[in-house]
Amino acid sequence: MRVLPEPTWARLGFSEAPDFTESGKNMGIVIIDTITPHPALQHLGDRLQYVTVHDDFSITCRNIALEESVEHEDASGEHGLMTLLALSHKPFVFQGKTHIGIAPAAHYIVLNHGAFKTGEGERLKAGIEWILNKQKEWNIRIILSTGWHALDHQVYLKSTSKNSTVQALASAVRSGVLVVCANGNTRTRTANMLPPREYLAVGGYNDRGHAERHIHVPFPDEPYGRNAEGHFRPDVLAPRVYLTVPFCEFIKKADVVSYYEGTSGAATLVTGVAAYLMSTFQGLDAATLRTALTTYGDRIHGYDNLAPRVNVAKTKTAIELGQITNQPQVALQSLRIRDTHIALHSQDDIKRAISLSTLVERQLCSRNLLWQYSFDRSPIVRKIAVCALEKPINEYEREVFWERLAQESEGGVRGWYAYALLQVARKNEGSKWIPLSTDINWTVRWCVSEYLAMFPDFFPQFEPTHDPDSIISKASPLIQWLSGHNG
């Protein structure tokens, strides 16, 4: 049975729904993504600009809000569309409750720089510079980057300063623009490459679609920890499941709403909160806002992820009462690595991870060494080693991979073992794969889905859910099929 979620504004701790004509008013928000025309955007009119950086570095800007919808064979533009709608959609009533975008009065600039293609960093820099030339006109205050990692390998660890997105947005950060980014969706792929401290990094939690904070629980596959500079990420948490927006999917359904998922959705909601607070308190700067959100959020009891859940009402009250005291960020000692081979034996997990990543990328790492570090005490290092092993190269390794998958306790490492085994999967391994459909790690469940899809005439198919509370029920028919087949 599908959850009937409460409005996202209530789940963020707003005491009342954001005002459609005031929340985010005059705030310029840059969204790094692609969108496609949709009727639900028409109310934005000239408050929505779509900036595109082309391969030849020419830049065009168009008012896309009033353009006719275009039929797509794929979901291109759907992610950005959901992002924009979560921030700006008009009020609608669903199951007796009013849903509304978090900052519907803001000015939006969606930047399409051809992400995840060669030259993306240079195009992003050109687009940001073009937009910043209009910073005063559009009052650019916030940039939302849900895919900040770009083409970089998300498991091999290196300084965030070498990332093309970080380099492209450096001028915006220096000018006082708040950069909000998604911290990552799964411990398999994004747990190692965590954002720079300069960004407001947003992770997620499972609020089960409800505002009552006592029922909120950690998201079981949530990445968190230290980044390559040793800084803990993320800064704050927001809901990441069942985030309602007007129906906007390209696969036609009879649904009234669409559901946005993941830390892209969580980061989008926090972007809206930031715009709401900046428009409410004129002169509120990015540093003070970050301090307020992190100081007056709500920790999840017993959770070793230190980031608090955003609580808008508490944060707003603290700002009104002048209780925000900016604490200068403590500069942690730089993790300098002078000798890569020596650092492999460091007591610091991050140093070992960076060193192993460097050797792997330089192709200076033997398979025996990778197997050695697949036993490392740190899951960050184990992920790098198992990812670099790629797949079993003989029957003995195949058995070892299955054994290690069964023994491994950390979800992200389990994901890489499963992905490796998927590369050499066989039809007669269904009894090994199907029980993994209940794994808490998204990648493991995705691998089960991909395995079954390889043999559609023999196995039932499986769609992994994003909702942790539905994992068992989603997998149940598959498990029952296996039981009956074996019987």
Short mmCIF file of C-alpha atoms in Angstrom, two decimals:
data_model
loop_
_atom_site.label_atom_id
_atom_site.label_comp_id
_atom_site.label_asym_id
_atom_site.label_seq_id
_atom_site.Cartn_x
_atom_site.Cartn_y
_atom_site.Cartn_z
CA MET A 1 0.00 0.00 0.00
CA ARG A 2 1.42 3.38 -1.00
CA VAL A 3 2.19 5.93 1.67
CA LEU A 4 0.02 9.06 1.65
CA PRO A 5 2.67 11.62 2.48
CA GLU A 6 2.15 14.91 4.21
CA PRO A 7 3.26 18.13 2.48
CA THR A 8 7.02 18.60 2.31
CA TRP A 9 6.77 21.99 4.05
CA ALA A 10 5.23 20.35 7.14
CA ARG A 11 7.89 17.65 7.17
CA LEU A 12 10.62 20.31 7.15
CA GLY A 13 9.25 21.91 10.31
CA PHE A 14 7.39 24.91 8.86
CA SER A 15 4.73 26.09 11.29
CA GLU A 16 2.50 26.97 8.32
CA ALA A 17 2.59 26.62 4.55
CA PRO A 18 4.96 28.96 2.71
CA ASP A 19 3.27 32.01 1.23
CA PHE A 20 2.87 31.59 -2.53
CA THR A 21 3.66 35.25 -3.29
CA GLU A 22 6.33 35.85 -0.62
CA SER A 23 8.43 32.75 0.06
CA GLY A 24 11.71 33.18 -1.80
CA LYS A 25 10.62 36.52 -3.27
CA ASN A 26 13.41 38.29 -5.19
CA MET A 27 15.84 35.44 -4.48
CA GLY A 28 17.75 34.18 -7.52
CA ILE A 29 18.29 30.41 -7.44
CA VAL A 30 20.52 28.69 -9.99
CA ILE A 31 19.72 25.00 -10.58
CA ILE A 32 22.42 23.06 -12.41
CA ASP A 33 20.35 20.57 -14.39
CA THR A 34 18.23 20.13 -17.50
CA ILE A 35 14.48 20.65 -17.79
CA THR A 36 11.79 20.27 -20.38
CA PRO A 37 8.64 22.41 -20.85
CA HIS A 38 5.67 21.39 -18.72
CA PRO A 39 2.26 22.97 -17.98
CA ALA A 40 3.03 23.02 -14.24
CA LEU A 41 5.75 25.63 -14.91
CA GLN A 42 3.56 28.18 -16.67
CA HIS A 43 2.91 30.28 -13.56
CA LEU A 44 6.64 31.12 -13.37
CA GLY A 45 6.50 33.16 -16.57
CA ASP A 46 9.59 35.35 -16.89
CA ARG A 47 10.79 34.25 -13.43
CA LEU A 48 12.26 31.17 -15.12
CA GLN A 49 15.25 31.33 -17.44
CA TYR A 50 16.81 28.30 -19.11
CA VAL A 51 20.49 28.90 -19.84
CA THR A 52 22.30 26.45 -22.11
CA VAL A 53 26.04 26.30 -22.73
CA HIS A 54 26.60 24.64 -26.10
CA ASP A 55 29.58 22.57 -27.18
CA ASP A 56 31.11 25.57 -28.95
CA PHE A 57 30.73 27.57 -25.68
CA SER A 58 28.02 29.79 -27.12
CA ILE A 59 25.33 30.53 -24.54
CA THR A 60 21.61 30.90 -25.07
CA CYS A 61 18.89 31.92 -22.64
CA ARG A 62 15.21 31.30 -23.18
CA ASN A 63 11.94 31.68 -21.29
CA ILE A 64 10.82 28.08 -21.18
CA ALA A 65 7.84 28.43 -18.84
CA LEU A 66 5.29 29.12 -21.57
CA GLU A 67 6.65 26.72 -24.18
CA GLU A 68 4.60 23.72 -25.26
CA SER A 69 5.36 20.35 -23.71
CA VAL A 70 7.52 18.03 -25.77
CA GLU A 71 7.07 14.26 -25.86
CA HIS A 72 10.22 12.39 -24.87
CA GLU A 73 11.01 8.72 -25.37
CA ASP A 74 13.20 8.84 -22.28
CA ALA A 75 13.15 10.76 -19.02
CA SER A 76 15.48 13.55 -20.16
CA GLY A 77 14.78 16.70 -18.20
CA GLU A 78 12.58 14.89 -15.66
CA HIS A 79 15.08 15.19 -12.80
CA GLY A 80 15.44 18.95 -13.23
CA LEU A 81 11.71 19.32 -13.68
CA MET A 82 11.02 17.59 -10.36
CA THR A 83 13.65 19.78 -8.71
CA LEU A 84 12.07 22.95 -10.04
CA LEU A 85 8.55 21.86 -9.14
CA ALA A 86 9.51 20.87 -5.59
CA LEU A 87 10.69 24.45 -5.14
CA SER A 88 8.05 26.37 -7.05
CA HIS A 89 4.83 24.47 -7.74
CA LYS A 90 1.43 26.04 -7.21
CA PRO A 91 -0.74 24.98 -4.26
CA PHE A 92 -2.84 21.85 -4.74
CA VAL A 93 -4.89 19.72 -2.36
CA PHE A 94 -4.05 16.03 -2.10
CA GLN A 95 -5.87 13.76 0.34
CA GLY A 96 -7.25 16.82 2.11
CA LYS A 97 -3.89 18.54 2.65
CA THR A 98 -2.40 21.52 0.84
CA HIS A 99 0.92 20.95 -0.92
CA ILE A 100 2.97 23.88 -2.20
CA GLY A 101 6.52 24.54 -3.40
CA ILE A 102 8.93 25.67 -0.69
CA ALA A 103 9.96 28.92 -2.43
CA PRO A 104 7.38 29.58 -5.15
CA ALA A 105 8.06 33.34 -5.38
CA ALA A 106 11.77 32.98 -6.24
CA HIS A 107 13.47 33.67 -9.57
CA TYR A 108 14.90 30.51 -11.16
CA ILE A 109 17.79 30.06 -13.56
CA VAL A 110 18.27 26.49 -14.76
CA LEU A 111 21.76 25.93 -16.18
CA ASN A 112 22.32 23.16 -18.71
CA HIS A 113 26.06 22.82 -19.33
CA GLY A 114 26.07 19.36 -20.88
CA ALA A 115 26.89 17.54 -17.67
CA PHE A 116 28.63 14.16 -17.62
CA LYS A 117 30.22 14.73 -21.02
CA THR A 118 33.80 15.62 -21.87
CA GLY A 119 34.52 19.30 -21.26
CA GLU A 120 31.72 19.67 -18.71
CA GLY A 121 33.91 21.61 -16.27
CA GLU A 122 34.87 24.28 -18.79
CA ARG A 123 31.27 24.64 -19.95
CA LEU A 124 30.02 24.91 -16.36
CA LYS A 125 32.57 27.61 -15.60
CA ALA A 126 31.51 29.55 -18.69
CA GLY A 127 27.84 29.25 -17.75
CA ILE A 128 28.40 30.33 -14.14
CA GLU A 129 30.46 33.32 -15.24
CA TRP A 130 27.72 34.35 -17.69
CA ILE A 131 25.09 34.07 -14.95
CA LEU A 132 27.20 35.91 -12.35
CA ASN A 133 27.45 38.83 -14.74
CA LYS A 134 23.73 39.18 -14.05
CA GLN A 135 24.09 38.57 -10.31
CA LYS A 136 22.72 41.95 -9.30
CA GLU A 137 19.91 41.89 -11.86
CA TRP A 138 18.75 38.41 -10.81
CA ASN A 139 19.95 38.65 -7.18
CA ILE A 140 21.75 35.32 -7.39
CA ARG A 141 21.94 34.02 -3.81
CA ILE A 142 21.87 30.23 -4.09
CA ILE A 143 23.24 27.57 -6.45
CA LEU A 144 21.86 24.03 -6.27
CA SER A 145 24.15 21.29 -7.57
CA THR A 146 22.75 17.78 -7.15
CA GLY A 147 25.41 16.15 -9.35
CA TRP A 148 28.48 18.06 -8.15
CA HIS A 149 30.73 14.99 -8.46
CA ALA A 150 30.53 15.29 -12.26
CA LEU A 151 32.57 12.74 -14.24
CA ASP A 152 34.96 12.07 -11.38
CA HIS A 153 35.24 8.52 -10.13
CA GLN A 154 33.02 8.40 -7.06
CA VAL A 155 34.96 5.70 -5.21
CA TYR A 156 38.59 6.63 -5.80
CA LEU A 157 39.43 9.39 -3.35
CA LYS A 158 41.16 12.68 -4.13
CA SER A 159 41.04 16.27 -2.97
CA THR A 160 37.72 17.98 -3.69
CA SER A 161 39.69 20.98 -4.99
CA LYS A 162 40.56 18.91 -8.06
CA ASN A 163 36.90 18.40 -8.94
CA SER A 164 35.76 20.29 -12.05
CA THR A 165 32.49 21.48 -10.46
CA VAL A 166 34.31 22.81 -7.40
CA GLN A 167 36.70 24.71 -9.64
CA ALA A 168 33.87 26.08 -11.79
CA LEU A 169 31.86 27.32 -8.78
CA ALA A 170 34.82 28.80 -6.88
CA SER A 171 34.11 32.36 -8.02
CA ALA A 172 30.48 32.07 -6.91
CA VAL A 173 31.52 30.84 -3.45
CA ARG A 174 33.98 33.73 -3.12
CA SER A 175 31.20 36.17 -3.99
CA GLY A 176 29.05 34.92 -1.10
CA VAL A 177 26.66 32.71 -3.03
CA LEU A 178 25.44 29.71 -1.04
CA VAL A 179 26.12 26.44 -2.85
CA VAL A 180 23.79 23.63 -1.77
CA CYS A 181 24.63 20.11 -2.89
CA ALA A 182 23.36 16.55 -2.53
CA ASN A 183 25.61 14.44 -0.33
CA GLY A 184 24.94 11.18 -2.22
CA ASN A 185 22.32 8.47 -2.44
CA THR A 186 24.08 5.22 -1.60
CA ARG A 187 27.06 3.96 0.35
CA THR A 188 28.26 2.06 -2.72
CA ARG A 189 29.02 4.81 -5.20
CA THR A 190 29.02 8.17 -3.44
CA ALA A 191 30.12 7.30 0.10
CA ASN A 192 33.79 7.98 -0.63
CA MET A 193 33.49 11.14 -2.71
CA LEU A 194 31.87 13.56 -0.29
CA PRO A 195 31.47 17.31 -0.95
CA PRO A 196 33.85 20.13 0.04
CA ARG A 197 33.27 21.96 3.31
CA GLU A 198 32.49 25.17 1.39
CA TYR A 199 29.18 23.67 0.24
CA LEU A 200 26.08 23.14 2.35
CA ALA A 201 25.96 19.37 1.95
CA VAL A 202 22.54 17.79 2.40
CA GLY A 203 21.93 14.16 3.30
CA GLY A 204 18.65 12.39 3.85
CA TYR A 205 16.66 10.37 6.35
CA ASN A 206 13.51 8.28 6.27
CA ASP A 207 10.63 10.37 7.64
CA ARG A 208 8.11 7.85 6.28
CA GLY A 209 6.27 10.74 4.64
CA HIS A 210 5.22 12.25 7.96
CA ALA A 211 5.98 15.38 9.95
CA GLU A 212 5.94 13.72 13.41
CA ARG A 213 9.61 13.68 14.30
CA HIS A 214 9.45 10.82 16.78
CA ILE A 215 8.85 8.33 13.94
CA HIS A 216 11.79 9.49 11.83
CA VAL A 217 14.64 7.03 11.40
CA PRO A 218 18.01 7.00 9.60
CA PHE A 219 18.05 6.01 5.95
CA PRO A 220 19.84 2.63 6.05
CA ASP A 221 22.03 3.16 2.97
CA GLU A 222 22.88 6.81 3.70
CA PRO A 223 26.50 7.87 2.99
CA TYR A 224 28.26 10.04 5.56
CA GLY A 225 31.73 10.49 7.03
CA ARG A 226 34.91 12.40 6.27
CA ASN A 227 35.72 13.76 2.83
CA ALA A 228 39.21 13.81 1.29
CA GLU A 229 40.17 16.85 3.39
CA GLY A 230 39.02 15.16 6.59
CA HIS A 231 35.82 17.21 7.06
CA PHE A 232 32.64 15.47 8.20
CA ARG A 233 29.84 15.53 5.64
CA PRO A 234 26.91 16.20 5.35
CA ASP A 235 25.93 19.37 7.22
CA VAL A 236 22.17 18.78 7.51
CA LEU A 237 19.55 16.17 6.71
CA ALA A 238 16.15 16.48 5.03
CA PRO A 239 13.44 14.01 3.94
CA ARG A 240 14.43 11.90 0.93
CA VAL A 241 11.43 9.62 0.30
CA TYR A 242 7.92 10.37 -1.02
CA LEU A 243 8.54 14.04 -1.81
CA THR A 244 5.37 15.15 -3.58
CA VAL A 245 5.25 17.28 -6.71
CA PRO A 246 2.52 17.68 -9.36
CA PHE A 247 2.54 14.68 -11.68
CA CYS A 248 5.23 15.33 -14.28
CA GLU A 249 6.61 11.95 -15.39
CA PHE A 250 6.97 11.13 -19.05
CA ILE A 251 5.60 7.63 -18.60
CA LYS A 252 1.89 8.41 -18.56
CA LYS A 253 -0.02 7.28 -15.47
CA ALA A 254 -3.29 8.15 -13.80
CA ASP A 255 -1.48 9.42 -10.72
CA VAL A 256 -2.24 12.83 -9.23
CA VAL A 257 1.26 13.36 -7.92
CA SER A 258 4.81 12.31 -8.67
CA TYR A 259 7.30 11.35 -6.00
CA TYR A 260 10.80 12.82 -5.98
CA GLU A 261 13.36 10.64 -4.20
CA GLY A 262 16.93 10.71 -2.97
CA THR A 263 19.28 13.34 -1.68
CA SER A 264 18.67 15.37 -4.85
CA GLY A 265 15.18 15.87 -3.44
CA ALA A 266 16.50 16.52 0.07
CA ALA A 267 18.97 19.13 -1.21
CA THR A 268 16.20 20.74 -3.24
CA LEU A 269 14.02 21.14 -0.15
CA VAL A 270 16.89 22.70 1.81
CA THR A 271 17.51 25.08 -1.09
CA GLY A 272 13.89 26.16 -0.75
CA VAL A 273 14.30 26.61 3.01
CA ALA A 274 17.36 28.77 2.42
CA ALA A 275 15.47 30.95 -0.08
CA TYR A 276 12.52 31.23 2.32
CA LEU A 277 14.73 32.37 5.20
CA MET A 278 16.81 34.74 3.06
CA SER A 279 13.67 36.39 1.72
CA THR A 280 12.16 36.60 5.21
CA PHE A 281 15.28 38.07 6.82
CA GLN A 282 16.79 40.62 4.47
CA GLY A 283 20.55 40.69 4.79
CA LEU A 284 20.86 37.11 6.03
CA ASP A 285 24.14 35.88 4.58
CA ALA A 286 25.15 32.35 3.63
CA ALA A 287 27.46 31.82 6.63
CA THR A 288 24.84 32.89 9.19
CA LEU A 289 22.20 30.78 7.48
CA ARG A 290 24.41 27.68 7.60
CA THR A 291 25.13 28.24 11.27
CA ALA A 292 21.42 28.60 12.01
CA LEU A 293 20.40 25.45 10.12
CA THR A 294 23.09 23.28 11.69
CA THR A 295 22.70 24.67 15.22
CA TYR A 296 18.92 24.56 15.44
CA GLY A 297 18.22 21.28 13.70
CA ASP A 298 17.21 18.02 15.39
CA ARG A 299 19.67 15.14 15.77
CA ILE A 300 18.39 11.60 15.29
CA HIS A 301 18.89 9.91 18.65
CA GLY A 302 21.45 7.10 18.64
CA TYR A 303 22.63 7.84 15.08
CA ASP A 304 26.36 8.33 14.48
CA ASN A 305 25.64 10.60 11.51
CA LEU A 306 26.21 13.95 13.23
CA ALA A 307 24.15 16.03 10.80
CA PRO A 308 20.82 17.31 12.22
CA ARG A 309 17.43 17.29 10.52
CA VAL A 310 16.41 20.72 9.29
CA ASN A 311 13.79 22.34 11.54
CA VAL A 312 12.49 25.53 9.93
CA ALA A 313 10.42 26.80 12.88
CA LYS A 314 13.29 26.46 15.37
CA THR A 315 15.75 28.03 12.95
CA LYS A 316 13.45 30.95 12.15
CA THR A 317 12.82 31.65 15.84
CA ALA A 318 16.54 31.60 16.59
CA ILE A 319 17.21 34.14 13.83
CA GLU A 320 14.35 36.36 15.02
CA LEU A 321 15.73 36.35 18.57
CA GLY A 322 19.28 37.07 17.41
CA GLN A 323 20.60 33.81 18.84
CA ILE A 324 22.87 32.95 15.91
CA THR A 325 26.56 33.27 16.67
CA ASN A 326 28.82 32.52 13.75
CA GLN A 327 31.69 30.30 14.75
CA PRO A 328 34.66 30.43 12.39
CA GLN A 329 35.25 27.07 10.78
CA VAL A 330 38.15 25.34 12.45
CA ALA A 331 40.84 24.62 9.90
CA LEU A 332 41.74 20.95 10.14
CA GLN A 333 45.30 19.93 9.51
CA SER A 334 45.78 19.25 5.82
CA LEU A 335 46.14 15.59 4.93
CA ARG A 336 49.43 15.91 3.11
CA ILE A 337 50.81 12.80 1.49
CA ARG A 338 54.48 13.01 0.60
CA ASP A 339 55.06 9.33 -0.15
CA THR A 340 52.12 7.36 -1.48
CA HIS A 341 53.55 3.96 -0.53
CA ILE A 342 54.29 5.05 3.04
CA ALA A 343 50.81 6.57 3.41
CA LEU A 344 49.32 3.17 2.52
CA HIS A 345 50.29 2.11 6.04
CA SER A 346 48.99 5.27 7.76
CA GLN A 347 46.71 4.97 10.77
CA ASP A 348 44.45 7.55 9.09
CA ASP A 349 41.77 5.89 6.96
CA ILE A 350 41.55 8.83 4.57
CA LYS A 351 45.30 8.85 3.92
CA ARG A 352 45.25 5.13 3.14
CA ALA A 353 42.25 5.63 0.86
CA ILE A 354 43.83 8.51 -1.05
CA SER A 355 47.09 6.58 -1.45
CA LEU A 356 45.40 3.41 -2.66
CA SER A 357 43.27 5.46 -5.07
CA THR A 358 46.39 7.13 -6.45
CA LEU A 359 48.14 3.80 -7.05
CA VAL A 360 45.05 2.31 -8.70
CA GLU A 361 44.59 5.26 -11.05
CA ARG A 362 48.28 5.16 -11.97
CA GLN A 363 47.97 1.41 -12.61
CA LEU A 364 50.67 0.72 -10.03
CA CYS A 365 48.58 -1.58 -7.85
CA SER A 366 48.89 -5.36 -8.15
CA ARG A 367 45.88 -7.63 -7.80
CA ASN A 368 47.46 -9.21 -4.74
CA LEU A 369 47.69 -5.78 -3.09
CA LEU A 370 44.05 -5.08 -3.90
CA TRP A 371 43.03 -8.34 -2.25
CA GLN A 372 45.13 -7.40 0.76
CA TYR A 373 43.35 -4.07 1.14
CA SER A 374 39.94 -5.66 0.62
CA PHE A 375 40.45 -6.80 4.24
CA ASP A 376 41.24 -3.26 5.49
CA ARG A 377 39.46 -2.18 8.67
CA SER A 378 38.05 0.89 6.90
CA PRO A 379 35.06 0.40 4.55
CA ILE A 380 36.31 3.43 2.60
CA VAL A 381 39.49 1.55 1.72
CA ARG A 382 37.70 -1.77 1.18
CA LYS A 383 35.37 -0.11 -1.32
CA ILE A 384 38.32 1.15 -3.35
CA ALA A 385 39.99 -2.25 -3.35
CA VAL A 386 36.89 -4.24 -4.33
CA CYS A 387 35.88 -1.68 -6.97
CA ALA A 388 39.38 -1.87 -8.48
CA LEU A 389 39.25 -5.68 -8.57
CA GLU A 390 36.33 -5.17 -11.00
CA LYS A 391 35.22 -8.82 -11.27
CA PRO A 392 36.36 -12.38 -10.56
CA ILE A 393 38.98 -13.57 -13.02
CA ASN A 394 38.65 -17.31 -12.36
CA GLU A 395 36.45 -19.87 -10.60
CA TYR A 396 38.34 -19.57 -7.34
CA GLU A 397 37.82 -15.80 -7.23
CA ARG A 398 34.16 -16.25 -8.11
CA GLU A 399 33.66 -18.36 -4.99
CA VAL A 400 35.67 -15.92 -2.88
CA PHE A 401 33.52 -12.99 -4.10
CA TRP A 402 30.35 -14.83 -3.09
CA GLU A 403 31.81 -15.70 0.31
CA ARG A 404 32.97 -12.14 0.93
CA LEU A 405 29.58 -10.75 -0.13
CA ALA A 406 27.95 -12.97 2.47
CA GLN A 407 30.44 -11.98 5.19
CA GLU A 408 30.68 -8.22 4.52
CA SER A 409 28.71 -6.07 6.95
CA GLU A 410 29.09 -2.65 5.30
CA GLY A 411 26.45 -1.96 2.65
CA GLY A 412 28.64 -0.01 0.25
CA VAL A 413 31.29 -2.72 0.08
CA ARG A 414 28.54 -5.31 -0.39
CA GLY A 415 27.34 -3.27 -3.34
CA TRP A 416 30.71 -3.53 -5.07
CA TYR A 417 30.93 -7.29 -4.50
CA ALA A 418 27.45 -7.68 -6.00
CA TYR A 419 28.30 -5.47 -8.98
CA ALA A 420 31.47 -7.48 -9.62
CA LEU A 421 29.54 -10.74 -9.57
CA LEU A 422 26.92 -9.30 -11.91
CA GLN A 423 29.62 -8.93 -14.58
CA VAL A 424 30.08 -12.71 -14.67
CA ALA A 425 26.57 -13.83 -13.69
CA ARG A 426 25.21 -17.22 -14.73
CA LYS A 427 21.65 -18.41 -15.17
CA ASN A 428 22.03 -21.17 -12.58
CA GLU A 429 22.83 -18.69 -9.78
CA GLY A 430 19.26 -17.55 -9.15
CA SER A 431 19.17 -19.16 -5.70
CA LYS A 432 22.12 -16.95 -4.73
CA TRP A 433 20.84 -13.73 -6.25
CA ILE A 434 17.16 -13.73 -5.31
CA PRO A 435 17.68 -13.70 -1.50
CA LEU A 436 19.69 -10.50 -1.96
CA SER A 437 16.48 -8.71 -3.01
CA THR A 438 15.98 -7.81 0.68
CA ASP A 439 19.42 -6.22 1.11
CA ILE A 440 19.39 -2.71 2.61
CA ASN A 441 21.91 -1.52 0.03
CA TRP A 442 20.31 -0.05 -3.09
CA THR A 443 23.09 -1.25 -5.41
CA VAL A 444 22.77 -4.83 -4.24
CA ARG A 445 19.02 -4.77 -4.94
CA TRP A 446 19.63 -3.06 -8.29
CA CYS A 447 22.09 -5.84 -9.18
CA VAL A 448 19.37 -8.41 -8.40
CA SER A 449 17.03 -6.56 -10.76
CA GLU A 450 19.68 -6.47 -13.50
CA TYR A 451 20.50 -10.14 -13.02
CA LEU A 452 16.86 -11.19 -13.40
CA ALA A 453 16.51 -8.97 -16.47
CA MET A 454 19.32 -10.96 -18.13
CA PHE A 455 17.05 -14.03 -18.13
CA PRO A 456 13.49 -12.66 -18.53
CA ASP A 457 12.08 -15.93 -19.88
CA PHE A 458 13.16 -17.85 -16.83
CA PHE A 459 12.91 -15.49 -13.83
CA PRO A 460 10.17 -13.13 -12.64
CA GLN A 461 11.24 -9.50 -12.82
CA PHE A 462 11.95 -7.20 -9.89
CA GLU A 463 11.80 -3.44 -9.37
CA PRO A 464 13.83 -2.31 -6.34
CA THR A 465 12.13 0.27 -4.17
CA HIS A 466 13.59 3.52 -2.80
CA ASP A 467 11.49 3.18 0.35
CA PRO A 468 13.35 1.27 3.11
CA ASP A 469 10.05 0.30 4.75
CA SER A 470 8.91 -1.43 1.54
CA ILE A 471 12.01 -3.53 0.83
CA ILE A 472 10.63 -6.71 2.34
CA SER A 473 7.16 -6.43 0.80
CA LYS A 474 8.61 -5.64 -2.65
CA ALA A 475 10.89 -8.67 -2.49
CA SER A 476 8.29 -11.02 -1.03
CA PRO A 477 6.77 -12.26 -4.35
CA LEU A 478 10.26 -13.00 -5.64
CA ILE A 479 11.23 -14.90 -2.50
CA GLN A 480 7.98 -16.87 -2.69
CA TRP A 481 8.65 -17.72 -6.32
CA LEU A 482 12.08 -19.06 -5.41
CA SER A 483 10.61 -21.12 -2.59
CA GLY A 484 8.01 -22.62 -4.90
CA HIS A 485 10.55 -23.20 -7.68
CA ASN A 486 12.94 -25.00 -5.32
CA GLY A 487 10.08 -27.01 -3.85
#
